PDB file of C-alpha atoms in Angstrom:
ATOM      1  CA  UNK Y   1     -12.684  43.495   9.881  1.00 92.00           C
ATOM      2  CA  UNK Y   2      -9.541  44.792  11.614  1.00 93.00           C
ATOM      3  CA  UNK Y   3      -6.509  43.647  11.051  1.00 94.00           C
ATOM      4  CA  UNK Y   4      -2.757  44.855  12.356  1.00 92.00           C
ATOM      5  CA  UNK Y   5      -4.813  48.153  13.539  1.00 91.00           C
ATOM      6  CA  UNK Y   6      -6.180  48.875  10.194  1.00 92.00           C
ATOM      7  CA  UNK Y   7     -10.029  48.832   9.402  1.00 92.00           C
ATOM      8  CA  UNK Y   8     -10.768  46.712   6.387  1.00 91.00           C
ATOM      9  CA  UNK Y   9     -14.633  46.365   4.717  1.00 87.00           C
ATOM     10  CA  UNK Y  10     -13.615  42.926   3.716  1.00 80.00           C
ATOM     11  CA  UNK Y  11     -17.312  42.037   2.871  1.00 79.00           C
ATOM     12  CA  UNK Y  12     -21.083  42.941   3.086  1.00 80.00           C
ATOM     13  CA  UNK Y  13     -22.534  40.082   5.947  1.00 81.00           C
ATOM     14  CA  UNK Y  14     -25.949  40.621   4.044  1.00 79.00           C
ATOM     15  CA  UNK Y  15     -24.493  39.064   0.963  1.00 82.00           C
ATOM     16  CA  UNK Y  16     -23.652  35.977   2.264  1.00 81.00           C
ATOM     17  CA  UNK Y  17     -27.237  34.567   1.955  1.00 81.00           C
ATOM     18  CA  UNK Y  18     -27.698  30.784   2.821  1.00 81.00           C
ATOM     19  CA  UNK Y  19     -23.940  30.402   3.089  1.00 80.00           C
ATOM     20  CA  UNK Y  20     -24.049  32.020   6.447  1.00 78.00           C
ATOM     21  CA  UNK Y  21     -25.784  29.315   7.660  1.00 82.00           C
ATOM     22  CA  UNK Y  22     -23.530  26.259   6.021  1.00 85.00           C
ATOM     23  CA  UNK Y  23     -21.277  24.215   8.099  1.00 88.00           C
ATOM     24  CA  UNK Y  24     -18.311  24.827   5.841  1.00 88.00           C
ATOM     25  CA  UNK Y  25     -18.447  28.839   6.735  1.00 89.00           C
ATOM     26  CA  UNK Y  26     -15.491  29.126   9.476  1.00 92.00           C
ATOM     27  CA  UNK Y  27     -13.372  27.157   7.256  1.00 93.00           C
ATOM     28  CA  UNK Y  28     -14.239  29.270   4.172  1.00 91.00           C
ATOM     29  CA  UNK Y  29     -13.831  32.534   6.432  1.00 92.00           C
ATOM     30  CA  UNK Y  30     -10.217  31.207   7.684  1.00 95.00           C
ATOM     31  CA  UNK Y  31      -9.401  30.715   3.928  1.00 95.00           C
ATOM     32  CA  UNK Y  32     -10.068  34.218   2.728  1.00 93.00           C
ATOM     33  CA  UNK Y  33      -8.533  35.235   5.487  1.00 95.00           C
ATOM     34  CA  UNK Y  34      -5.247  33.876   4.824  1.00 97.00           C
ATOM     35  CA  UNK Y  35      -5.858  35.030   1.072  1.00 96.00           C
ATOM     36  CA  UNK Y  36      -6.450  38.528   2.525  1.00 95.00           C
ATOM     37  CA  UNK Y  37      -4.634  38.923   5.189  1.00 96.00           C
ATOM     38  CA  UNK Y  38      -1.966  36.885   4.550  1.00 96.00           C
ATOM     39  CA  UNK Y  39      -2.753  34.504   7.999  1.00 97.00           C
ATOM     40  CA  UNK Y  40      -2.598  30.880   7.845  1.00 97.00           C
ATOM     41  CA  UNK Y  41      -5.435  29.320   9.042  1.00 95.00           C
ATOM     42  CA  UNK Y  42      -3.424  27.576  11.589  1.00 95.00           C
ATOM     43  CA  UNK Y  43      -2.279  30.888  13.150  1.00 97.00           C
ATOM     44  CA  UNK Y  44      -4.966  32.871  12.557  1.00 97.00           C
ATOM     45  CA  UNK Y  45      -7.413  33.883  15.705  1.00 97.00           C
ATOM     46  CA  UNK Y  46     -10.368  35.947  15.368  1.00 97.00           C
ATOM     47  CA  UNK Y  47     -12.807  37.440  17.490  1.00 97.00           C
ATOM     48  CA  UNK Y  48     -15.580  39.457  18.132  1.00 96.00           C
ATOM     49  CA  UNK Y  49     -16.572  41.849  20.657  1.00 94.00           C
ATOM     50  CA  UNK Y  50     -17.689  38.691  22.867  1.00 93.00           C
ATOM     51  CA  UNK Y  51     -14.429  36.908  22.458  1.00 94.00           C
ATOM     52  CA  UNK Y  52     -12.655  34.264  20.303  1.00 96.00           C
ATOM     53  CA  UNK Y  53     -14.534  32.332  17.261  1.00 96.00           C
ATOM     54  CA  UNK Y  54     -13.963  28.724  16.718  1.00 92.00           C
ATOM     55  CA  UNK Y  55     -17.257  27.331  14.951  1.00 92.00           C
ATOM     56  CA  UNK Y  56     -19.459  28.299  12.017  1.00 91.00           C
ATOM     57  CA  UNK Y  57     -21.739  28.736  14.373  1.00 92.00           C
ATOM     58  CA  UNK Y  58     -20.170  31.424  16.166  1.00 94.00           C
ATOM     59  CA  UNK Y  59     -19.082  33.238  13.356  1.00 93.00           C
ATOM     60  CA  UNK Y  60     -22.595  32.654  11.830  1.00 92.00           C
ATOM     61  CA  UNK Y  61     -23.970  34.362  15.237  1.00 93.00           C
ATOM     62  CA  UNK Y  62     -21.475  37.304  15.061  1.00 93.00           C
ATOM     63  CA  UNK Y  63     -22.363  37.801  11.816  1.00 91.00           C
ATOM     64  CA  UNK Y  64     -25.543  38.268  12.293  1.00 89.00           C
ATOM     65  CA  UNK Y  65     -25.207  41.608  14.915  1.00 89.00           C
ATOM     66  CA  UNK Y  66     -26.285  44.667  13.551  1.00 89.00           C
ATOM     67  CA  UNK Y  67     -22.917  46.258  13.090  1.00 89.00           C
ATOM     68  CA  UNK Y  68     -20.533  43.281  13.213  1.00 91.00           C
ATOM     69  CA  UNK Y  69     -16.936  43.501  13.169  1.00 94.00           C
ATOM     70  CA  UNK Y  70     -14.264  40.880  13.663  1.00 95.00           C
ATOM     71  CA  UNK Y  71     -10.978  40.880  14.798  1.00 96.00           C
ATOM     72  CA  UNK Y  72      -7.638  39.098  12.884  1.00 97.00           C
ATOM     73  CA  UNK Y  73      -5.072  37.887  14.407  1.00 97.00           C
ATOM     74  CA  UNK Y  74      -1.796  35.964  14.181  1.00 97.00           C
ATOM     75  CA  UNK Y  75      -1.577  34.629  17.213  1.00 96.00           C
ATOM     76  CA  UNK Y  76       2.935  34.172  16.651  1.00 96.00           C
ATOM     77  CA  UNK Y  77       2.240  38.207  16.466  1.00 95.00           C
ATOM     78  CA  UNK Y  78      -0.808  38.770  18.831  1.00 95.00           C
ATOM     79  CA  UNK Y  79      -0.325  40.773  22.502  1.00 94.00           C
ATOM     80  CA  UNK Y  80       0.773  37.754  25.251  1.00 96.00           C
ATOM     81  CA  UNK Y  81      -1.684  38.781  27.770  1.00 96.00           C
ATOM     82  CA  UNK Y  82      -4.580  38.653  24.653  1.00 94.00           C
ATOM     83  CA  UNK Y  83      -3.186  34.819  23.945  1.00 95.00           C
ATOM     84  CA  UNK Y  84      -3.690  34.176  27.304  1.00 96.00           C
ATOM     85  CA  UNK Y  85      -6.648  35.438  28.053  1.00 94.00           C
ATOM     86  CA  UNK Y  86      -7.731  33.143  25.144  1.00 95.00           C
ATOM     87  CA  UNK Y  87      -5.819  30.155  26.418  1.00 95.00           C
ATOM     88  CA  UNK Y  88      -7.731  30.524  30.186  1.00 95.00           C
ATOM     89  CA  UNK Y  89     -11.067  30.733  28.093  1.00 93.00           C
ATOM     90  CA  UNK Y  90     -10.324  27.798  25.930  1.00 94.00           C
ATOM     91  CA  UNK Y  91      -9.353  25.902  29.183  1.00 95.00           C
ATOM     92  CA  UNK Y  92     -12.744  26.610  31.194  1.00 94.00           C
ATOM     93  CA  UNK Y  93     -14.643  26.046  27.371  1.00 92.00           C
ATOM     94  CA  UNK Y  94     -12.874  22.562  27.000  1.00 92.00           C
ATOM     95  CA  UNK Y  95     -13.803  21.798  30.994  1.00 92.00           C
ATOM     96  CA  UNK Y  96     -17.372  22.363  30.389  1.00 92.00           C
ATOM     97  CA  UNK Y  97     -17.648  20.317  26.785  1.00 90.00           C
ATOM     98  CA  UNK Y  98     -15.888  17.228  28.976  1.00 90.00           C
ATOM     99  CA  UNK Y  99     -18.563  17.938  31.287  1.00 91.00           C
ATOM    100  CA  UNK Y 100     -21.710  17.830  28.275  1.00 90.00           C
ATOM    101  CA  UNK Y 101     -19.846  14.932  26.745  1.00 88.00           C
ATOM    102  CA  UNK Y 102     -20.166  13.268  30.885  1.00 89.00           C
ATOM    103  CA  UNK Y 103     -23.821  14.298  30.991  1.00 89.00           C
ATOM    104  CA  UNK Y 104     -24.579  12.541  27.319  1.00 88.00           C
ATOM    105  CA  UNK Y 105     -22.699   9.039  29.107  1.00 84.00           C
ATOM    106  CA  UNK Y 106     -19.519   9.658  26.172  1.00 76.00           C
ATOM    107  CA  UNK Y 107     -16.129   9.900  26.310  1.00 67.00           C
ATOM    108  CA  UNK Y 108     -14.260  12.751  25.173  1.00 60.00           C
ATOM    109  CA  UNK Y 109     -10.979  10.881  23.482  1.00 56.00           C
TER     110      UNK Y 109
END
């Protein structure tokens, strides 16, 4: 994990077992995190080397990568072209889940 610059071995991926396949694993990340690190969970954005994680699934997936390493931020303190970047990904992300929730005949809100 790398936080504020500074390389951290925060934990071993391998030991997480079944857990890294549980639904409650962002939320438990995001809590050590602000343990940790000292982010809140609502200012706290972490990536990857493919970009920002939102779901356990995602952080399940990065996870999994032979050497992963993730990325802490607090997004009051993160680089304005790096938020966004983030905010013009969210934006095309939350134009094509309105467009799955279309195809499955629901509405978003």
């Amino acid at each position: 994990v790398e936080h504020d610059g500074q390389l951290h071995e925060w934990f071993d991926p391998a030991e997480l077992g079944p857990l890294a396949r549980c639904p409650e694993l962002a939320g438990l990340l995001r809590e050590n995190v602000a343990r940790y690190f000292g982010v809140p969970p609502g200012r706290q954005a972490i990536y990857d080397e493919d970009g920002l994680l939102q779901t356990s699934t995602d952080f399940a997936r990065a996870l999994q990568r032979i050497t992963p390493k993730l990325f802490v931020y607090d997004v009051q303190r993160m680089p304005v072209d790096m938020r966004d970047r983030t905010v013009e990904a969210l934006e095309m992300l939350d134009s094509e889940i309105e467009q799955s929730f279309e195809c499955f005949g629901a509405l978003k809100y």
